[in-house]
XYZ file of N, CA and C in Angstrom:
774
model
N 0.841 -1.199 0.000
C 0.000 0.000 0.000
C 0.870 1.241 0.000
N 0.531 2.214 -0.842
C 1.302 3.448 -0.909
C 1.075 4.286 0.342
N 2.082 5.067 0.700
C 1.952 5.969 1.836
C 0.925 7.050 1.535
N 0.188 7.431 2.556
C -0.759 8.529 2.407
C 0.016 9.850 2.386
N -0.466 10.771 1.569
C 0.226 12.051 1.415
C -0.433 13.143 2.257
N 0.395 13.931 2.912
C -0.071 15.080 3.678
C 0.364 16.328 2.918
N -0.625 17.139 2.510
C -0.363 18.199 1.540
C -0.886 19.546 2.036
N -0.011 20.456 2.392
C -0.452 21.822 2.689
C -0.796 22.558 1.398
N -1.724 23.492 1.494
C -2.161 24.252 0.331
C -1.976 25.743 0.584
N -1.238 26.391 -0.320
C -1.063 27.836 -0.259
C -2.063 28.484 -1.208
N -3.164 29.016 -0.680
C -4.101 29.805 -1.477
C -3.574 31.234 -1.479
N -3.206 31.721 -2.657
C -2.515 33.000 -2.738
C -3.351 34.031 -3.477
N -3.480 35.198 -2.843
C -4.165 36.332 -3.449
C -3.319 37.582 -3.224
N -3.030 38.286 -4.292
C -2.201 39.497 -4.214
C -0.864 39.233 -3.541
N -0.300 38.041 -3.795
C 1.021 37.712 -3.289
C 1.076 37.265 -1.845
N -0.089 37.066 -1.209
C -0.152 36.683 0.203
C -1.000 35.430 0.356
N -0.605 34.547 1.273
C -1.401 33.361 1.564
C -2.645 33.784 2.341
N -3.812 33.306 1.873
C -5.080 33.673 2.509
C -5.881 32.410 2.812
N -6.913 32.556 3.629
C -7.820 31.443 3.909
C -9.179 31.997 4.283
N -10.217 31.252 3.897
C -11.577 31.657 4.216
C -12.386 30.491 4.761
N -13.695 30.676 4.773
C -14.643 29.642 5.204
C -15.681 29.497 4.104
N -15.896 28.239 3.652
C -16.818 27.969 2.547
C -16.494 28.807 1.322
N -15.181 28.973 1.073
C -14.677 29.741 -0.067
C -15.037 31.224 0.029
N -15.307 31.742 1.241
C -15.697 33.138 1.419
C -15.001 33.686 2.671
N -15.226 34.976 2.967
C -14.617 35.627 4.138
C -13.103 35.416 4.169
N -12.455 35.804 3.085
C -11.022 35.562 2.921
C -10.202 36.493 3.803
N -9.226 35.925 4.509
C -8.332 36.710 5.368
C -6.879 36.369 5.043
N -6.023 37.381 5.164
C -4.597 37.172 4.927
C -3.968 36.424 6.094
N -3.031 35.507 5.764
C -2.403 34.688 6.798
C -0.891 34.863 6.856
N -0.184 34.690 5.714
C 1.272 34.625 5.803
C 1.942 34.865 4.460
N 3.254 34.956 4.508
C 4.082 35.087 3.316
C 4.296 33.709 2.696
N 4.019 33.528 1.412
C 4.110 32.197 0.798
C 5.524 31.628 0.760
N 6.518 32.462 0.582
C 7.893 31.955 0.519
C 8.316 31.407 1.876
N 7.988 32.130 2.946
C 8.337 31.656 4.285
C 7.601 30.373 4.632
N 6.333 30.282 4.232
C 5.583 29.046 4.478
C 6.162 27.887 3.684
N 6.577 28.139 2.465
C 7.182 27.080 1.649
C 8.432 26.532 2.336
N 9.266 27.410 2.859
C 10.464 26.979 3.593
C 10.074 26.098 4.776
N 9.068 26.536 5.497
C 8.610 25.818 6.687
C 8.134 24.412 6.335
N 7.320 24.295 5.286
C 6.791 22.980 4.920
C 7.860 22.073 4.329
N 8.790 22.639 3.614
C 9.882 21.826 3.083
C 10.700 21.218 4.216
N 10.831 21.967 5.298
C 11.647 21.538 6.435
C 10.927 20.556 7.349
N 9.617 20.628 7.407
C 8.890 19.879 8.426
C 8.119 18.672 7.918
N 8.394 18.220 6.704
C 7.901 16.912 6.305
C 6.654 16.856 5.466
N 6.248 17.960 4.836
C 5.133 17.878 3.898
C 5.519 16.963 2.736
N 4.562 16.211 2.228
C 4.843 15.297 1.119
C 4.761 15.995 -0.228
N 3.932 16.994 -0.309
C 3.796 17.826 -1.504
C 3.370 19.205 -1.032
N 3.392 20.153 -1.954
C 2.906 21.498 -1.660
C 2.059 21.950 -2.841
N 0.895 22.513 -2.530
C 0.013 23.043 -3.574
C 0.042 24.561 -3.526
N 0.181 25.178 -4.688
C 0.241 26.631 -4.859
C -0.910 27.023 -5.757
N -1.945 27.690 -5.185
C -3.095 28.133 -5.966
C -3.127 29.662 -5.988
N -3.049 30.241 -7.173
C -3.282 31.676 -7.340
C -4.786 31.839 -7.493
N -5.486 32.054 -6.378
C -6.942 31.911 -6.374
C -7.679 33.056 -7.065
N -7.017 34.174 -7.274
C -7.699 35.282 -7.938
C -7.358 35.394 -9.420
N -6.493 34.521 -9.928
C -6.073 34.609 -11.328
C -7.252 34.448 -12.285
N -8.115 33.465 -12.016
C -9.253 33.236 -12.915
C -10.254 34.385 -12.836
N -10.501 34.886 -11.628
C -11.459 35.975 -11.455
C -10.967 37.234 -12.169
N -9.660 37.501 -12.049
C -9.074 38.709 -12.641
C -8.660 38.496 -14.092
N -8.875 37.262 -14.585
C -8.553 36.931 -15.979
C -7.107 37.298 -16.337
N -6.196 36.779 -15.524
C -4.773 37.018 -15.766
C -3.998 35.728 -15.549
N -2.729 35.761 -15.908
C -1.861 34.598 -15.712
C -1.376 34.544 -14.268
N -0.878 33.370 -13.886
C -0.296 33.183 -12.559
C 0.895 34.109 -12.368
N 1.120 34.513 -11.107
C 2.293 35.313 -10.772
C 3.535 34.422 -10.845
N 4.192 34.422 -11.982
C 5.323 33.517 -12.195
C 6.529 33.883 -11.338
N 6.723 35.164 -11.070
C 7.852 35.571 -10.232
C 7.716 34.970 -8.838
N 6.529 35.054 -8.264
C 6.291 34.474 -6.945
C 6.419 32.963 -6.982
N 5.928 32.343 -8.044
C 6.066 30.899 -8.189
C 7.537 30.495 -8.174
N 8.364 31.209 -8.889
C 9.799 30.884 -8.910
C 10.412 30.997 -7.523
N 10.011 32.014 -6.768
C 10.541 32.192 -5.417
C 10.136 31.045 -4.501
N 8.886 30.603 -4.624
C 8.412 29.473 -3.816
C 9.124 28.190 -4.235
N 9.247 27.968 -5.541
C 9.861 26.743 -6.054
C 11.308 26.592 -5.597
N 12.002 27.704 -5.401
C 13.392 27.652 -4.937
C 13.511 27.073 -3.535
N 12.435 27.139 -2.783
C 12.487 26.758 -1.372
C 12.023 25.337 -1.095
N 11.500 24.649 -2.100
C 10.959 23.315 -1.832
C 11.651 22.259 -2.678
N 11.844 21.101 -2.058
C 12.444 19.955 -2.746
C 11.493 18.765 -2.684
N 10.218 19.086 -2.628
C 9.131 18.114 -2.677
C 8.265 18.503 -3.884
N 7.414 17.597 -4.363
C 6.575 17.944 -5.516
C 5.751 19.201 -5.270
N 5.707 20.060 -6.271
C 4.968 21.322 -6.194
C 3.895 21.310 -7.276
N 2.641 21.407 -6.848
C 1.510 21.432 -7.768
C 0.966 22.853 -7.833
N 0.771 23.369 -9.046
C 0.435 24.777 -9.224
C -0.845 24.927 -10.034
N -1.717 25.834 -9.596
C -2.941 26.104 -10.321
C -3.335 27.566 -10.231
N -4.224 27.983 -11.133
C -4.710 29.348 -11.164
C -4.860 29.848 -12.576
N -6.072 29.760 -13.129
C -6.379 30.198 -14.494
C -5.479 29.531 -15.527
N -5.298 28.226 -15.395
C -4.560 27.438 -16.393
C -5.545 27.067 -17.492
N -5.440 27.737 -18.637
C -6.438 27.546 -19.689
C -5.859 27.088 -21.021
N -4.528 27.083 -21.154
C -3.906 26.703 -22.423
C -2.662 25.865 -22.174
N -2.183 25.213 -23.225
C -0.917 24.486 -23.109
C 0.226 25.441 -22.816
N 0.137 26.672 -23.307
C 1.173 27.664 -23.027
C 1.219 27.999 -21.534
N 0.051 28.058 -20.876
C 0.012 28.287 -19.426
C 0.703 27.149 -18.686
N 0.430 25.932 -19.118
C 1.047 24.758 -18.493
C 2.557 24.797 -18.673
N 2.980 25.095 -19.887
C 4.409 25.186 -20.179
C 5.074 26.228 -19.281
N 4.411 27.339 -19.066
C 4.984 28.426 -18.266
C 5.180 28.018 -16.807
N 4.176 27.377 -16.205
C 4.327 27.017 -14.794
C 5.329 25.880 -14.617
N 5.375 24.951 -15.557
C 6.370 23.877 -15.475
C 7.785 24.442 -15.625
N 7.945 25.426 -16.486
C 9.255 26.039 -16.704
C 9.702 26.878 -15.520
N 8.758 27.240 -14.651
C 9.089 28.100 -13.513
C 9.029 27.371 -12.177
N 9.106 26.036 -12.211
C 9.296 25.294 -10.974
C 8.229 24.311 -10.583
N 7.108 24.271 -11.279
C 6.053 23.323 -10.928
C 6.404 21.914 -11.387
N 5.974 20.926 -10.609
C 6.105 19.520 -10.997
C 4.793 18.978 -11.555
N 3.687 19.542 -11.079
C 2.354 19.159 -11.526
C 1.557 20.426 -11.790
N 0.535 20.293 -12.608
C -0.326 21.426 -12.931
C -1.757 21.082 -12.554
N -2.377 21.963 -11.782
C -3.759 21.781 -11.365
C -4.671 22.563 -12.294
N -5.628 21.882 -12.897
C -6.532 22.510 -13.866
C -7.962 22.400 -13.351
N -8.628 23.551 -13.282
C -9.979 23.599 -12.751
C -10.903 24.279 -13.769
N -10.999 25.600 -13.698
C -11.871 26.327 -14.616
C -11.466 26.142 -16.074
N -10.162 25.967 -16.314
C -9.689 25.773 -17.680
C -10.284 24.549 -18.334
N -10.490 23.493 -17.542
C -11.095 22.274 -18.083
C -12.588 22.466 -18.328
N -13.226 23.286 -17.500
C -14.650 23.556 -17.708
C -14.866 24.347 -19.002
N -13.947 25.260 -19.283
C -14.058 26.050 -20.516
C -13.710 25.214 -21.741
N -12.722 24.336 -21.589
C -12.245 23.533 -22.717
C -11.829 22.157 -22.228
N -12.753 21.220 -22.153
C -12.421 19.884 -21.639
C -11.276 19.205 -22.387
N -11.103 19.536 -23.666
C -10.023 18.929 -24.439
C -8.640 19.327 -23.937
N -8.574 20.372 -23.127
C -7.283 20.769 -22.550
C -6.672 19.620 -21.743
N -7.518 18.860 -21.049
C -7.019 17.719 -20.273
C -6.411 16.674 -21.209
N -7.119 16.351 -22.286
C -6.594 15.380 -23.254
C -5.254 15.836 -23.816
N -5.206 17.085 -24.246
C -4.003 17.611 -24.890
C -2.834 17.679 -23.906
N -3.119 18.107 -22.689
C -2.066 18.235 -21.683
C -1.522 16.876 -21.269
N -2.417 15.912 -21.061
C -1.984 14.571 -20.667
C -1.133 13.936 -21.759
N -1.512 14.155 -23.007
C -0.753 13.589 -24.124
C 0.635 14.209 -24.220
N 0.717 15.512 -23.991
C 1.987 16.206 -24.159
C 2.910 16.053 -22.950
N 2.344 16.109 -21.739
C 3.178 16.138 -20.532
C 3.096 14.874 -19.685
N 2.144 13.996 -19.976
C 1.976 12.772 -19.193
C 0.887 12.922 -18.157
N 0.139 11.834 -17.939
C -0.971 11.864 -16.980
C -0.522 12.262 -15.586
N 0.683 11.824 -15.187
C 1.143 12.072 -13.827
C 1.321 13.549 -13.524
N 1.396 14.358 -14.575
C 1.630 15.789 -14.431
C 0.338 16.591 -14.334
N -0.778 15.977 -14.719
C -2.033 16.707 -14.856
C -2.986 16.356 -13.713
N -3.280 17.356 -12.893
C -4.166 17.192 -11.740
C -5.464 17.948 -12.011
N -6.573 17.247 -11.939
C -7.875 17.898 -12.061
C -8.325 18.351 -10.681
N -8.668 19.608 -10.558
C -9.187 20.152 -9.309
C -10.648 20.520 -9.511
N -11.507 20.045 -8.608
C -12.950 20.255 -8.786
C -13.544 20.820 -7.505
N -14.203 21.982 -7.618
C -14.877 22.616 -6.491
C -16.338 22.183 -6.505
N -16.792 21.579 -5.401
C -18.102 20.919 -5.385
C -18.940 21.399 -4.208
N -20.214 21.635 -4.479
C -21.162 22.045 -3.441
C -22.488 21.328 -3.646
N -23.150 21.020 -2.549
C -24.469 20.398 -2.632
C -25.507 21.453 -3.024
N -26.275 21.133 -4.055
C -27.367 22.005 -4.516
C -28.553 21.122 -4.887
N -29.564 21.720 -5.489
C -30.712 20.938 -5.952
C -30.316 19.921 -7.002
N -29.164 20.154 -7.643
C -28.668 19.225 -8.658
C -28.040 17.978 -8.035
N -27.742 18.054 -6.748
C -26.997 17.000 -6.053
C -25.632 17.544 -5.711
N -24.572 16.914 -6.215
C -23.224 17.447 -6.103
C -22.958 18.258 -7.372
N -22.832 19.581 -7.215
C -22.667 20.449 -8.379
C -21.271 21.053 -8.426
N -20.732 21.169 -9.632
C -19.431 21.796 -9.853
C -19.597 23.313 -9.869
N -18.673 23.997 -9.164
C -18.637 25.451 -9.166
C -17.314 25.915 -9.776
N -17.324 27.119 -10.316
C -16.109 27.686 -10.907
C -15.824 29.052 -10.299
N -14.720 29.687 -10.755
C -14.335 31.029 -10.283
C -14.231 31.079 -8.768
N -13.450 30.133 -8.208
C -13.245 30.117 -6.768
C -14.497 29.842 -5.978
N -15.389 29.029 -6.536
C -16.606 28.663 -5.830
C -17.725 29.669 -5.948
N -17.565 30.664 -6.830
C -18.556 31.727 -6.945
C -19.665 31.443 -7.956
N -19.377 30.630 -8.950
C -20.318 30.458 -10.052
C -20.771 28.998 -10.158
N -22.079 28.788 -10.071
C -22.638 27.453 -10.283
C -22.615 27.145 -11.774
N -22.125 25.970 -12.123
C -21.959 25.634 -13.539
C -23.109 24.841 -14.124
N -23.932 24.232 -13.250
C -24.983 23.347 -13.750
C -24.471 21.970 -14.132
N -23.210 21.692 -13.802
C -22.586 20.403 -14.133
C -22.614 19.495 -12.907
N -23.107 18.296 -13.088
C -23.131 17.307 -12.002
C -21.714 16.792 -11.766
N -21.266 16.831 -10.513
C -19.855 16.636 -10.204
C -19.354 15.211 -10.429
N -20.129 14.219 -10.085
C -19.640 12.840 -10.188
C -19.372 12.466 -11.644
N -20.292 12.818 -12.507
C -20.090 12.533 -13.923
C -18.917 13.311 -14.504
N -18.751 14.536 -14.036
C -17.648 15.364 -14.521
C -16.299 14.754 -14.133
N -16.189 14.256 -12.910
C -14.931 13.663 -12.463
C -14.629 12.382 -13.238
N -15.642 11.589 -13.518
C -15.448 10.394 -14.355
C -14.924 10.803 -15.730
N -15.490 11.860 -16.279
C -15.034 12.339 -17.589
C -13.589 12.823 -17.535
N -13.217 13.509 -16.460
C -11.845 14.002 -16.327
C -10.842 12.845 -16.312
N -11.205 11.755 -15.621
C -10.324 10.591 -15.622
C -10.199 10.021 -17.038
N -11.305 9.897 -17.740
C -11.282 9.344 -19.097
C -10.453 10.217 -20.039
N -10.460 11.515 -19.798
C -9.713 12.433 -20.658
C -8.213 12.417 -20.377
N -7.801 11.855 -19.218
C -6.379 11.705 -18.964
C -5.829 12.336 -17.708
N -6.693 12.901 -16.865
C -6.204 13.442 -15.599
C -5.555 12.336 -14.783
N -4.406 12.633 -14.177
C -3.681 11.627 -13.418
C -4.113 11.499 -11.983
N -4.729 12.543 -11.444
C -5.330 12.497 -10.116
C -6.332 13.636 -10.008
N -7.154 13.585 -8.949
C -8.171 14.615 -8.771
C -8.134 15.137 -7.338
N -8.171 16.462 -7.207
C -8.329 17.106 -5.906
C -9.796 17.458 -5.750
N -10.414 16.911 -4.724
C -11.834 17.126 -4.469
C -11.972 18.212 -3.409
N -12.380 19.400 -3.835
C -12.552 20.534 -2.924
C -14.022 20.648 -2.532
N -14.338 20.314 -1.292
C -15.720 20.411 -0.833
C -15.969 21.816 -0.292
N -16.803 22.581 -1.000
C -17.151 23.929 -0.537
C -17.952 23.850 0.754
N -18.763 22.807 0.908
C -19.606 22.668 2.096
C -18.792 22.532 3.377
N -17.641 21.891 3.297
C -16.850 21.664 4.512
C -15.632 22.580 4.610
N -15.363 23.368 3.570
C -14.170 24.202 3.537
C -14.118 25.178 4.710
N -13.018 25.110 5.464
C -12.773 26.050 6.547
C -13.610 25.854 7.792
N -14.552 24.905 7.763
C -15.451 24.703 8.896
C -14.777 23.902 10.010
N -13.798 23.079 9.627
C -13.022 22.264 10.567
C -13.872 21.218 11.271
N -14.847 20.703 10.558
C -15.670 19.644 11.127
C -15.360 18.278 10.566
N -14.307 18.190 9.761
C -13.929 16.929 9.143
C -14.127 16.974 7.641
N -13.470 16.046 6.954
C -13.570 15.968 5.496
C -14.970 15.521 5.072
N -15.300 15.771 3.822
C -16.620 15.449 3.293
C -16.637 13.970 2.891
N -16.841 13.104 3.852
C -16.734 11.664 3.628
C -17.777 11.118 2.649
N -19.044 11.542 2.721
C -20.018 11.014 1.745
C -19.651 11.373 0.303
N -19.195 12.588 0.083
C -18.778 12.991 -1.258
C -17.596 12.161 -1.732
N -16.618 11.988 -0.887
C -15.418 11.220 -1.245
C -15.758 9.756 -1.513
N -16.673 9.205 -0.742
C -17.088 7.813 -0.943
C -17.767 7.654 -2.305
N -18.611 8.605 -2.650
C -19.308 8.539 -3.937
C -18.325 8.609 -5.097
N -17.311 9.456 -4.971
C -16.318 9.603 -6.041
C -15.428 8.374 -6.136
N -14.980 7.871 -5.006
C -14.041 6.746 -5.020
C -14.661 5.476 -5.583
N -15.983 5.398 -5.576
C -16.665 4.233 -6.152
C -16.668 4.265 -7.672
N -16.296 5.405 -8.261
C -16.437 5.590 -9.701
C -15.131 5.698 -10.465
N -14.038 6.034 -9.797
C -12.782 6.279 -10.510
C -11.648 5.467 -9.900
N -10.545 5.380 -10.640
C -9.383 4.616 -10.158
C -8.150 5.487 -9.939
N -8.161 6.734 -10.432
C -6.998 7.601 -10.237
C -6.939 8.071 -8.785
N -5.760 8.502 -8.316
C -5.630 8.978 -6.936
C -6.573 10.136 -6.628
N -7.080 10.128 -5.399
C -7.990 11.162 -4.918
C -7.327 11.900 -3.763
N -7.315 13.232 -3.843
C -6.828 14.065 -2.749
C -8.038 14.779 -2.162
N -8.251 14.615 -0.863
C -9.392 15.222 -0.181
C -9.015 16.598 0.334
N -9.906 17.567 0.098
C -9.656 18.939 0.539
C -10.931 19.539 1.108
N -10.770 20.194 2.270
C -11.903 20.888 2.860
C -12.411 20.229 4.116
N -12.171 20.870 5.275
C -12.775 20.402 6.516
C -11.848 19.935 7.610
N -10.549 19.808 7.326
C -9.629 19.289 8.342
C -9.508 20.257 9.514
N -9.698 19.728 10.718
C -9.565 20.557 11.906
C -8.640 19.996 12.956
N -8.321 18.685 12.843
C -7.431 18.051 13.811
C -6.913 16.736 13.238
N -6.029 16.086 13.980
C -5.444 14.842 13.498
C -6.486 13.745 13.336
N -7.488 13.746 14.198
C -8.517 12.710 14.138
C -9.272 12.751 12.811
N -9.412 13.923 12.247
C -10.099 14.030 10.954
C -9.326 13.316 9.844
N -8.003 13.410 9.882
C -7.178 12.693 8.903
C -7.244 11.186 9.145
N -7.231 10.785 10.403
C -7.332 9.361 10.737
C -8.652 8.795 10.214
N -9.734 9.506 10.488
C -11.056 9.074 10.032
C -11.116 9.014 8.509
N -10.532 10.004 7.851
C -10.504 10.038 6.389
C -9.876 8.775 5.822
N -8.682 8.452 6.271
C -7.943 7.334 5.693
C -8.487 5.975 6.152
N -9.000 5.896 7.370
C -9.571 4.628 7.828
C -10.918 4.349 7.165
N -11.697 5.376 6.926
C -13.039 5.174 6.366
C -13.005 4.964 4.859
N -11.960 5.488 4.201
C -11.896 5.374 2.744
C -10.446 5.144 2.311
N -10.015 3.895 2.282
C -8.633 3.585 1.897
C -8.267 4.036 0.486
N -9.269 4.318 -0.356
C -8.981 4.741 -1.729
C -8.495 6.191 -1.809
N -8.701 6.958 -0.743
C -8.213 8.333 -0.726
C -6.705 8.316 -0.500
N -5.977 8.972 -1.389
C -4.511 8.908 -1.354
C -3.865 10.000 -0.522
N -4.562 11.115 -0.321
C -3.944 12.202 0.427
C -4.957 13.133 1.034
N -4.504 13.860 2.046
C -5.331 14.871 2.684
C -4.677 16.228 2.539
N -5.444 17.190 2.062
C -4.949 18.539 1.840
C -5.600 19.471 2.851
N -4.816 20.365 3.416
C -5.354 21.328 4.377
C -4.543 22.614 4.319
N -5.085 23.636 4.947
C -4.438 24.940 4.882
C -4.246 25.536 6.270
N -5.278 26.152 6.815
C -5.096 26.984 8.006
C -4.554 26.232 9.218
N -4.972 24.985 9.428
C -4.461 24.276 10.615
C -2.961 24.030 10.515
N -2.459 23.937 9.277
C -1.014 23.827 9.075
C -0.355 25.201 9.123
N -0.940 26.169 8.419
C -0.341 27.499 8.347
C -0.191 28.135 9.731
N -1.211 27.964 10.574
C -1.208 28.575 11.902
C -0.488 27.716 12.939
N 0.089 26.608 12.459
C 0.873 25.693 13.306
C 0.038 25.087 14.443
N -1.253 24.957 14.194
C -2.117 24.293 15.164
C -1.945 22.781 15.112
N -1.562 22.263 13.950
C -1.306 20.829 13.787
C -0.029 20.663 12.966
N 1.120 20.615 13.621
C 2.383 20.411 12.898
C 2.373 19.071 12.163
N 2.925 19.052 10.977
C 2.899 17.838 10.161
C 3.603 16.663 10.843
N 4.768 16.851 11.490
C 5.368 15.705 12.188
C 4.434 15.105 13.238
N 3.697 15.958 13.944
C 2.747 15.483 14.955
C 1.616 14.697 14.306
N 1.119 15.203 13.184
C 0.057 14.504 12.464
C 0.537 13.145 11.975
N 1.727 13.097 11.416
C 2.234 11.822 10.894
C 2.460 10.805 12.014
N 2.868 11.271 13.170
C 3.020 10.367 14.311
C 1.670 9.793 14.722
N 0.633 10.632 14.710
C -0.711 10.171 15.067
C -1.224 9.148 14.054
N -0.961 9.388 12.780
C -1.386 8.445 11.751
C -0.635 7.122 11.863
N 0.669 7.207 12.067
C 1.475 5.991 12.202
C 1.032 5.156 13.398
N 0.613 5.825 14.463
C 0.149 5.118 15.658
C -1.118 4.324 15.384
N -1.855 4.704 14.327
C -3.069 3.986 13.923
C -2.794 3.032 12.762
N -1.509 2.780 12.515
C -1.073 1.887 11.431
C -1.494 2.383 10.053
N -1.578 3.693 9.912
C -1.807 4.312 8.608
C -0.436 4.693 8.058
N -0.119 4.159 6.921
C 1.233 4.319 6.386
C 1.469 5.743 5.876
N 2.510 6.362 6.410
C 2.924 7.706 5.982
C 4.434 7.719 5.828
N 4.898 8.667 5.009
C 6.339 8.869 4.891
C 6.827 9.563 6.145
N 7.999 9.174 6.618
C 8.563 9.843 7.784
C 8.810 11.290 7.471
N 8.486 12.178 8.449
C 8.730 13.606 8.253
C 10.195 13.944 8.402
N 10.927 13.076 9.111
C 12.336 13.360 9.352
C 12.544 14.301 10.525
N 11.449 14.748 11.135
C 11.537 15.689 12.243
C 10.597 15.228 13.348
N 11.076 15.280 14.592
C 10.245 14.958 15.725
C 9.537 16.204 16.247
N 10.160 17.355 15.985
C 9.591 18.614 16.450
C 9.621 19.614 15.321
N 8.795 20.624 15.451
C 8.765 21.695 14.457
C 9.624 22.847 14.923
């Protein structure tokens, strides 16, 4: 069995790491370069860099900031934010990304996933999907959770796998920032339909939430979180020790203390 991945997420707006609740009430938290150094040192398995306002402002990712962050990490770096063309993918890969996260770009042009997977390999292409419960059931949202698309999420994720996405990040808007635990029913529904790795995002508030996530759904490959890591409320070495104590396989952080 592969080790479960613990993944901090840097949501970046105007060059600063921010965090909100249910994709709203955004507040500034920290400097992304300093956080990248911290996570590289304390045992994160990967790091996600999202330029969350790029799609709303209809601009490209801040490549200068990406380069600064990439210099500080020696773990896989996944980057997203208004990735809509192969040229966008080429740019972020050339500036330090190991993987590319595609969200709204795939909604605008689903063939982007096919083209990107063919050119760069499935392992490089991460589909990110923002999902909220509505009258439709599980509905896909775009523009940072602001716009309902009318697309049913489970079918969309199946399509993304068929088009060549190598893994999927499931962002639950309903549980985001609430710290009541991951969206287990949503994750269970998705894991029954696809075979690519699933990264759960939204709802982590303590170590027990990660334990419950991995014990309840072995098909989930990683847990992604933001504020509890950024604010040092749950240091990654401490989390990995708690998981290991429950016989959940994790990579050693290499650090006993933060």
